[in-house]
PDB file of C-alpha atoms in Angstrom:
ATOM      1  CA  LYS A 180     -26.360 -61.500 -46.365  1.00 84.00           C
ATOM      2  CA  GLN A 181     -23.736 -61.248 -48.784  1.00 89.00           C
ATOM      3  CA  GLU A 182     -24.792 -59.899 -52.083  1.00 92.00           C
ATOM      4  CA  VAL A 183     -22.780 -59.772 -55.438  1.00 95.00           C
ATOM      5  CA  THR A 184     -23.603 -57.474 -57.952  1.00 96.00           C
ATOM      6  CA  GLN A 185     -21.881 -57.439 -61.777  1.00 96.00           C
ATOM      7  CA  ILE A 186     -22.122 -54.834 -64.244  1.00 92.00           C
ATOM      8  CA  PRO A 187     -22.858 -54.650 -67.401  1.00 92.00           C
ATOM      9  CA  ALA A 188     -25.044 -57.926 -67.573  1.00 93.00           C
ATOM     10  CA  ALA A 189     -24.114 -57.783 -71.075  1.00 95.00           C
ATOM     11  CA  LEU A 190     -21.282 -56.498 -73.419  1.00 95.00           C
ATOM     12  CA  SER A 191     -20.457 -56.814 -76.970  1.00 96.00           C
ATOM     13  CA  VAL A 192     -17.092 -55.198 -78.011  1.00 96.00           C
ATOM     14  CA  PRO A 193     -15.117 -56.036 -81.455  1.00 97.00           C
ATOM     15  CA  GLU A 194     -12.246 -58.107 -81.436  1.00 97.00           C
ATOM     16  CA  GLY A 195      -8.988 -56.683 -80.454  1.00 97.00           C
ATOM     17  CA  GLU A 196     -10.387 -54.109 -77.546  1.00 96.00           C
ATOM     18  CA  ASN A 197      -9.324 -53.918 -73.927  1.00 97.00           C
ATOM     19  CA  LEU A 198     -12.423 -54.392 -71.903  1.00 95.00           C
ATOM     20  CA  VAL A 199     -13.164 -54.267 -67.887  1.00 96.00           C
ATOM     21  CA  LEU A 200     -15.972 -56.416 -66.340  1.00 97.00           C
ATOM     22  CA  ASN A 201     -16.803 -55.286 -62.937  1.00 97.00           C
ATOM     23  CA  CYS A 202     -18.051 -56.726 -59.598  1.00 98.00           C
ATOM     24  CA  SER A 203     -19.242 -55.366 -56.122  1.00 97.00           C
ATOM     25  CA  PHE A 204     -20.063 -57.181 -52.993  1.00 97.00           C
ATOM     26  CA  THR A 205     -21.843 -55.699 -49.943  1.00 95.00           C
ATOM     27  CA  ASP A 206     -20.132 -57.224 -47.091  1.00 92.00           C
ATOM     28  CA  SER A 207     -16.535 -56.712 -47.275  1.00 91.00           C
ATOM     29  CA  ALA A 208     -15.375 -59.435 -45.106  1.00 90.00           C
ATOM     30  CA  ILE A 209     -14.447 -61.910 -47.235  1.00 91.00           C
ATOM     31  CA  TYR A 210     -11.798 -64.733 -47.456  1.00 89.00           C
ATOM     32  CA  ASN A 211     -11.153 -64.639 -51.368  1.00 92.00           C
ATOM     33  CA  LEU A 212     -12.645 -63.677 -54.454  1.00 95.00           C
ATOM     34  CA  GLN A 213     -12.820 -65.548 -57.652  1.00 95.00           C
ATOM     35  CA  TRP A 214     -13.368 -64.979 -61.418  1.00 97.00           C
ATOM     36  CA  PHE A 215     -14.672 -67.675 -63.504  1.00 96.00           C
ATOM     37  CA  ARG A 216     -15.695 -67.987 -67.014  1.00 97.00           C
ATOM     38  CA  GLN A 217     -18.867 -70.378 -68.396  1.00 95.00           C
ATOM     39  CA  ASP A 218     -19.586 -71.290 -71.889  1.00 93.00           C
ATOM     40  CA  PRO A 219     -23.083 -71.986 -72.830  1.00 86.00           C
ATOM     41  CA  GLY A 220     -24.690 -75.018 -70.967  1.00 80.00           C
ATOM     42  CA  LYS A 221     -21.042 -75.858 -69.455  1.00 84.00           C
ATOM     43  CA  GLY A 222     -19.603 -75.735 -66.087  1.00 88.00           C
ATOM     44  CA  LEU A 223     -17.429 -73.353 -64.558  1.00 92.00           C
ATOM     45  CA  THR A 224     -13.827 -72.911 -65.190  1.00 92.00           C
ATOM     46  CA  SER A 225     -11.700 -71.008 -62.666  1.00 91.00           C
ATOM     47  CA  LEU A 226      -9.796 -67.790 -64.160  1.00 95.00           C
ATOM     48  CA  LEU A 227      -8.391 -66.140 -61.343  1.00 95.00           C
ATOM     49  CA  LEU A 228      -8.647 -66.159 -57.693  1.00 93.00           C
ATOM     50  CA  ILE A 229      -7.324 -63.350 -55.297  1.00 94.00           C
ATOM     51  CA  GLN A 230      -7.119 -63.819 -51.644  1.00 91.00           C
ATOM     52  CA  SER A 231      -8.398 -61.119 -49.273  1.00 91.00           C
ATOM     53  CA  SER A 232      -4.922 -59.912 -48.371  1.00 92.00           C
ATOM     54  CA  GLN A 233      -3.902 -59.410 -51.989  1.00 94.00           C
ATOM     55  CA  ARG A 234      -4.531 -56.575 -54.555  1.00 95.00           C
ATOM     56  CA  GLU A 235      -4.184 -58.110 -57.882  1.00 95.00           C
ATOM     57  CA  GLN A 236      -3.682 -61.410 -59.829  1.00 96.00           C
ATOM     58  CA  THR A 237      -2.542 -61.697 -63.540  1.00 97.00           C
ATOM     59  CA  SER A 238      -2.902 -64.447 -65.859  1.00 95.00           C
ATOM     60  CA  GLY A 239      -2.213 -64.165 -69.653  1.00 96.00           C
ATOM     61  CA  ARG A 240      -4.217 -61.403 -70.896  1.00 97.00           C
ATOM     62  CA  LEU A 241      -6.403 -61.262 -67.515  1.00 97.00           C
ATOM     63  CA  ASN A 242      -5.736 -58.886 -64.504  1.00 98.00           C
ATOM     64  CA  ALA A 243      -8.138 -58.892 -61.668  1.00 97.00           C
ATOM     65  CA  SER A 244      -8.146 -56.627 -58.786  1.00 97.00           C
ATOM     66  CA  LEU A 245      -9.468 -56.587 -55.448  1.00 97.00           C
ATOM     67  CA  ASP A 246     -10.076 -53.523 -53.177  1.00 96.00           C
ATOM     68  CA  LYS A 247     -11.701 -55.276 -50.338  1.00 93.00           C
ATOM     69  CA  SER A 248     -12.822 -51.961 -48.352  1.00 92.00           C
ATOM     70  CA  SER A 249     -14.681 -50.838 -51.131  1.00 95.00           C
ATOM     71  CA  GLY A 250     -16.167 -54.023 -51.908  1.00 96.00           C
ATOM     72  CA  ARG A 251     -15.382 -54.051 -55.595  1.00 97.00           C
ATOM     73  CA  SER A 252     -13.201 -56.294 -57.997  1.00 98.00           C
ATOM     74  CA  THR A 253     -12.625 -55.504 -61.760  1.00 97.00           C
ATOM     75  CA  LEU A 254     -11.355 -58.224 -64.500  1.00 97.00           C
ATOM     76  CA  TYR A 255      -9.525 -56.678 -66.923  1.00 97.00           C
ATOM     77  CA  ILE A 256      -9.440 -58.573 -70.451  1.00 97.00           C
ATOM     78  CA  ALA A 257      -6.468 -57.373 -72.916  1.00 97.00           C
ATOM     79  CA  ALA A 258      -6.699 -57.327 -76.550  1.00 97.00           C
ATOM     80  CA  SER A 259     -10.034 -59.390 -76.461  1.00 97.00           C
ATOM     81  CA  GLN A 260     -10.578 -62.261 -78.990  1.00 97.00           C
ATOM     82  CA  PRO A 261     -13.369 -63.856 -80.050  1.00 97.00           C
ATOM     83  CA  GLY A 262     -12.838 -66.930 -78.272  1.00 96.00           C
ATOM     84  CA  ASP A 263     -13.088 -65.111 -75.097  1.00 97.00           C
ATOM     85  CA  SER A 264     -16.596 -64.890 -75.544  1.00 97.00           C
ATOM     86  CA  ALA A 265     -18.415 -66.455 -72.758  1.00 97.00           C
ATOM     87  CA  THR A 266     -20.075 -65.465 -69.385  1.00 96.00           C
ATOM     88  CA  TYR A 267     -17.766 -64.120 -66.705  1.00 98.00           C
ATOM     89  CA  LEU A 268     -19.100 -64.638 -63.369  1.00 97.00           C
ATOM     90  CA  CYS A 269     -17.267 -63.355 -59.724  1.00 96.00           C
ATOM     91  CA  ALA A 270     -17.954 -65.175 -56.465  1.00 95.00           C
ATOM     92  CA  VAL A 271     -16.963 -64.552 -53.143  1.00 94.00           C
ATOM     93  CA  LYS A 272     -16.097 -66.806 -50.622  1.00 89.00           C
ATOM     94  CA  HIS A 273     -17.078 -66.191 -46.455  1.00 83.00           C
ATOM     95  CA  PRO A 274     -14.288 -66.064 -44.084  1.00 80.00           C
ATOM     96  CA  LEU A 275     -13.378 -69.190 -42.801  1.00 71.00           C
ATOM     97  CA  ASP A 276     -14.735 -69.120 -39.035  1.00 68.00           C
ATOM     98  CA  THR A 277     -18.030 -68.538 -40.325  1.00 71.00           C
ATOM     99  CA  GLY A 278     -18.085 -72.204 -41.062  1.00 70.00           C
ATOM    100  CA  ARG A 279     -19.656 -71.531 -44.721  1.00 71.00           C
ATOM    101  CA  ARG A 280     -17.368 -72.975 -47.388  1.00 71.00           C
ATOM    102  CA  ALA A 281     -19.779 -72.121 -50.540  1.00 77.00           C
ATOM    103  CA  LEU A 282     -19.286 -69.270 -52.832  1.00 87.00           C
ATOM    104  CA  THR A 283     -21.857 -66.502 -53.181  1.00 91.00           C
ATOM    105  CA  PHE A 284     -22.168 -65.548 -56.925  1.00 93.00           C
ATOM    106  CA  GLY A 285     -23.012 -62.739 -59.016  1.00 95.00           C
ATOM    107  CA  SER A 286     -25.467 -63.029 -61.919  1.00 93.00           C
ATOM    108  CA  GLY A 287     -22.333 -62.848 -64.531  1.00 95.00           C
ATOM    109  CA  THR A 288     -21.099 -60.662 -67.170  1.00 96.00           C
ATOM    110  CA  ARG A 289     -22.491 -61.992 -70.876  1.00 96.00           C
ATOM    111  CA  LEU A 290     -19.213 -61.106 -73.174  1.00 97.00           C
ATOM    112  CA  GLN A 291     -19.616 -61.203 -76.734  1.00 97.00           C
ATOM    113  CA  VAL A 292     -16.204 -60.288 -78.629  1.00 97.00           C
ATOM    114  CA  GLN A 293     -17.112 -59.545 -82.665  1.00 96.00           C
ATOM    115  CA  PRO A 294     -14.549 -60.925 -85.073  1.00 94.00           C
TER     116      PRO A 294
ATOM    117  CA  GLU B  58     -11.190 -82.031 -67.856  1.00 53.00           C
ATOM    118  CA  THR B  59     -11.191 -80.171 -64.423  1.00 61.00           C
ATOM    119  CA  GLY B  60     -11.095 -83.559 -62.678  1.00 92.00           C
ATOM    120  CA  VAL B  61     -14.583 -83.411 -61.748  1.00 95.00           C
ATOM    121  CA  THR B  62     -17.124 -85.650 -63.730  1.00 96.00           C
ATOM    122  CA  GLN B  63     -20.711 -85.349 -63.566  1.00 97.00           C
ATOM    123  CA  THR B  64     -23.232 -87.810 -65.309  1.00 97.00           C
ATOM    124  CA  PRO B  65     -25.564 -87.633 -66.898  1.00 97.00           C
ATOM    125  CA  ARG B  66     -24.953 -84.596 -68.963  1.00 95.00           C
ATOM    126  CA  HIS B  67     -28.631 -84.388 -69.889  1.00 96.00           C
ATOM    127  CA  LEU B  68     -31.639 -85.639 -68.358  1.00 96.00           C
ATOM    128  CA  VAL B  69     -35.467 -85.364 -69.171  1.00 95.00           C
ATOM    129  CA  MET B  70     -37.868 -86.473 -66.690  1.00 92.00           C
ATOM    130  CA  GLY B  71     -41.473 -86.815 -65.612  1.00 90.00           C
ATOM    131  CA  MET B  72     -42.739 -85.419 -62.604  1.00 87.00           C
ATOM    132  CA  THR B  73     -43.358 -88.755 -61.042  1.00 86.00           C
ATOM    133  CA  ASN B  74     -40.022 -90.182 -62.046  1.00 88.00           C
ATOM    134  CA  LYS B  75     -37.203 -90.669 -59.794  1.00 93.00           C
ATOM    135  CA  LYS B  76     -33.699 -90.193 -60.796  1.00 95.00           C
ATOM    136  CA  SER B  77     -30.194 -89.465 -59.756  1.00 97.00           C
ATOM    137  CA  LEU B  78     -27.555 -87.422 -60.372  1.00 97.00           C
ATOM    138  CA  LYS B  79     -23.696 -88.485 -59.985  1.00 98.00           C
ATOM    139  CA  CYS B  80     -20.619 -86.228 -59.355  1.00 98.00           C
ATOM    140  CA  GLU B  81     -17.019 -87.834 -58.794  1.00 97.00           C
ATOM    141  CA  GLN B  82     -14.048 -85.918 -58.343  1.00 96.00           C
ATOM    142  CA  HIS B  83     -10.381 -87.189 -58.944  1.00 94.00           C
ATOM    143  CA  LEU B  84      -8.543 -84.426 -57.104  1.00 93.00           C
ATOM    144  CA  GLY B  85      -8.258 -85.528 -53.627  1.00 92.00           C
ATOM    145  CA  HIS B  86     -10.738 -82.825 -52.381  1.00 92.00           C
ATOM    146  CA  ASN B  87     -12.615 -83.491 -48.939  1.00 90.00           C
ATOM    147  CA  ALA B  88     -15.603 -81.052 -49.672  1.00 91.00           C
ATOM    148  CA  MET B  89     -18.308 -81.057 -52.507  1.00 93.00           C
ATOM    149  CA  TYR B  90     -21.056 -78.873 -53.349  1.00 94.00           C
ATOM    150  CA  TRP B  91     -24.294 -78.734 -55.268  1.00 96.00           C
ATOM    151  CA  TYR B  92     -25.066 -75.870 -57.051  1.00 95.00           C
ATOM    152  CA  LYS B  93     -28.233 -74.971 -59.298  1.00 95.00           C
ATOM    153  CA  GLN B  94     -28.124 -72.565 -62.187  1.00 93.00           C
ATOM    154  CA  SER B  95     -31.633 -71.395 -63.394  1.00 91.00           C
ATOM    155  CA  ALA B  96     -31.936 -69.326 -66.313  1.00 84.00           C
ATOM    156  CA  LYS B  97     -31.186 -65.715 -65.601  1.00 74.00           C
ATOM    157  CA  LYS B  98     -30.345 -66.113 -61.981  1.00 83.00           C
ATOM    158  CA  PRO B  99     -27.114 -66.316 -60.083  1.00 86.00           C
ATOM    159  CA  LEU B 100     -25.931 -69.785 -59.123  1.00 90.00           C
ATOM    160  CA  GLU B 101     -27.832 -70.586 -56.039  1.00 91.00           C
ATOM    161  CA  LEU B 102     -25.742 -73.057 -53.555  1.00 91.00           C
ATOM    162  CA  MET B 103     -28.158 -76.103 -52.574  1.00 94.00           C
ATOM    163  CA  PHE B 104     -25.738 -78.615 -50.316  1.00 93.00           C
ATOM    164  CA  VAL B 105     -22.569 -78.442 -48.677  1.00 91.00           C
ATOM    165  CA  TYR B 106     -20.322 -81.921 -47.866  1.00 91.00           C
ATOM    166  CA  ASN B 107     -17.307 -81.518 -45.810  1.00 85.00           C
ATOM    167  CA  PHE B 108     -15.607 -85.204 -45.099  1.00 81.00           C
ATOM    168  CA  LYS B 109     -18.778 -86.665 -45.760  1.00 79.00           C
ATOM    169  CA  GLU B 110     -21.015 -84.603 -43.757  1.00 81.00           C
ATOM    170  CA  GLN B 111     -23.684 -82.331 -44.619  1.00 81.00           C
ATOM    171  CA  THR B 112     -22.596 -79.119 -43.396  1.00 80.00           C
ATOM    172  CA  GLU B 113     -25.063 -76.478 -45.516  1.00 80.00           C
ATOM    173  CA  ASN B 114     -28.436 -77.051 -46.724  1.00 80.00           C
ATOM    174  CA  ASN B 115     -29.670 -73.778 -48.166  1.00 79.00           C
ATOM    175  CA  SER B 116     -33.305 -74.601 -47.468  1.00 84.00           C
ATOM    176  CA  VAL B 117     -33.819 -76.913 -50.468  1.00 91.00           C
ATOM    177  CA  PRO B 118     -37.114 -78.696 -50.705  1.00 92.00           C
ATOM    178  CA  SER B 119     -37.049 -82.589 -49.658  1.00 92.00           C
ATOM    179  CA  ARG B 120     -37.977 -83.604 -53.100  1.00 94.00           C
ATOM    180  CA  PHE B 121     -34.088 -83.155 -53.741  1.00 96.00           C
ATOM    181  CA  SER B 122     -31.879 -85.615 -51.581  1.00 94.00           C
ATOM    182  CA  PRO B 123     -28.184 -85.533 -51.499  1.00 94.00           C
ATOM    183  CA  GLU B 124     -25.987 -88.320 -50.764  1.00 94.00           C
ATOM    184  CA  CYS B 125     -22.232 -88.474 -49.933  1.00 94.00           C
ATOM    185  CA  PRO B 126     -20.863 -91.977 -49.486  1.00 93.00           C
ATOM    186  CA  ASN B 127     -17.324 -90.703 -49.689  1.00 91.00           C
ATOM    187  CA  SER B 128     -15.255 -87.734 -50.161  1.00 89.00           C
ATOM    188  CA  SER B 129     -15.062 -88.771 -53.856  1.00 94.00           C
ATOM    189  CA  HIS B 130     -18.612 -89.076 -54.703  1.00 96.00           C
ATOM    190  CA  LEU B 131     -21.831 -87.024 -54.359  1.00 96.00           C
ATOM    191  CA  PHE B 132     -25.121 -87.905 -55.617  1.00 97.00           C
ATOM    192  CA  LEU B 133     -28.405 -85.897 -56.065  1.00 97.00           C
ATOM    193  CA  HIS B 134     -31.529 -87.984 -55.681  1.00 97.00           C
ATOM    194  CA  LEU B 135     -34.879 -86.446 -57.471  1.00 95.00           C
ATOM    195  CA  HIS B 136     -38.374 -87.375 -56.931  1.00 93.00           C
ATOM    196  CA  THR B 137     -41.739 -85.710 -57.400  1.00 93.00           C
ATOM    197  CA  LEU B 138     -39.917 -82.658 -59.106  1.00 93.00           C
ATOM    198  CA  GLN B 139     -41.775 -79.560 -60.495  1.00 93.00           C
ATOM    199  CA  PRO B 140     -41.166 -78.213 -63.725  1.00 93.00           C
ATOM    200  CA  GLU B 141     -39.510 -75.010 -62.142  1.00 92.00           C
ATOM    201  CA  ASP B 142     -36.803 -77.273 -61.284  1.00 95.00           C
ATOM    202  CA  SER B 143     -35.663 -77.304 -64.771  1.00 95.00           C
ATOM    203  CA  ALA B 144     -32.005 -75.773 -64.659  1.00 95.00           C
ATOM    204  CA  LEU B 145     -28.354 -76.952 -64.814  1.00 95.00           C
ATOM    205  CA  TYR B 146     -27.261 -78.761 -61.839  1.00 97.00           C
ATOM    206  CA  LEU B 147     -23.556 -78.099 -61.250  1.00 96.00           C
ATOM    207  CA  CYS B 148     -21.385 -80.188 -58.748  1.00 96.00           C
ATOM    208  CA  ALA B 149     -17.974 -78.834 -57.227  1.00 94.00           C
ATOM    209  CA  SER B 150     -15.189 -79.817 -55.208  1.00 93.00           C
ATOM    210  CA  SER B 151     -12.296 -78.118 -53.000  1.00 90.00           C
ATOM    211  CA  LEU B 152     -10.002 -78.990 -50.438  1.00 88.00           C
ATOM    212  CA  ALA B 153     -10.858 -77.618 -47.117  1.00 78.00           C
ATOM    213  CA  GLY B 154      -8.429 -76.000 -45.177  1.00 71.00           C
ATOM    214  CA  ALA B 155      -5.730 -75.913 -47.466  1.00 63.00           C
ATOM    215  CA  GLY B 156      -5.570 -71.866 -47.934  1.00 68.00           C
ATOM    216  CA  GLU B 157      -7.074 -70.727 -51.295  1.00 67.00           C
ATOM    217  CA  GLU B 158      -9.750 -73.305 -51.206  1.00 75.00           C
ATOM    218  CA  LYS B 159     -10.427 -72.964 -54.839  1.00 84.00           C
ATOM    219  CA  LEU B 160     -13.575 -74.482 -56.366  1.00 88.00           C
ATOM    220  CA  PHE B 161     -13.358 -76.636 -59.313  1.00 91.00           C
ATOM    221  CA  PHE B 162     -16.534 -77.297 -61.370  1.00 93.00           C
ATOM    222  CA  GLY B 163     -18.035 -79.986 -63.232  1.00 95.00           C
ATOM    223  CA  SER B 164     -19.739 -79.546 -66.725  1.00 94.00           C
ATOM    224  CA  GLY B 165     -23.199 -79.986 -65.143  1.00 95.00           C
ATOM    225  CA  THR B 166     -26.029 -81.980 -65.725  1.00 96.00           C
ATOM    226  CA  GLN B 167     -29.054 -80.022 -67.740  1.00 95.00           C
ATOM    227  CA  LEU B 168     -31.997 -81.404 -66.227  1.00 96.00           C
ATOM    228  CA  SER B 169     -35.913 -80.628 -68.009  1.00 95.00           C
ATOM    229  CA  VAL B 170     -38.831 -81.661 -65.738  1.00 94.00           C
ATOM    230  CA  LEU B 171     -41.914 -82.189 -67.815  1.00 91.00           C
TER     231      LEU B 171
END
């Protein structure tokens, strides 16, 4: 059974710092991995999606990497801003031939960027 | 606005009530999902529908009854809920068979069961 773990559970940094959020998964047989952002009481916003054949994806100040063989992904946030404060979730998708379409989520990292 | 709309945003109900959550997607997707998010727990998959057919049921109690009349609409009918069912219920959709299969989420319904 796939399990996804995110470390740390919570993180507080001063504005301007570069930071790394970690995600690990137990079964390396994945179709893709997605990073989401969730603001309190709200839905999830997709940030980056990495296919299993890819190593990284970039969007603005965000960079996500994937090492499928070791079951790890990182989300790098450059020059953090108070508006980045949110919970960041990673999720993996099962291979399509399993017939399972849903994602398995980690518990998230709650980020607070201090002005 | 992600193209996935959920109503109501907030719902308070007693244990004997019957209510329904509604989800509508305007993205032309063919797969829809219900997830439950409780405090301090990872998102839990409840149901998956692909082309209106239920393809996954994650051992959800029968007091939760999903309905998918077409590829754009998804309902979650609730009856005789328990206080521990209080949570944020999230709907999502995706385009199955289109490569990335990225999920798009609605804003959720915050449910409180008294």
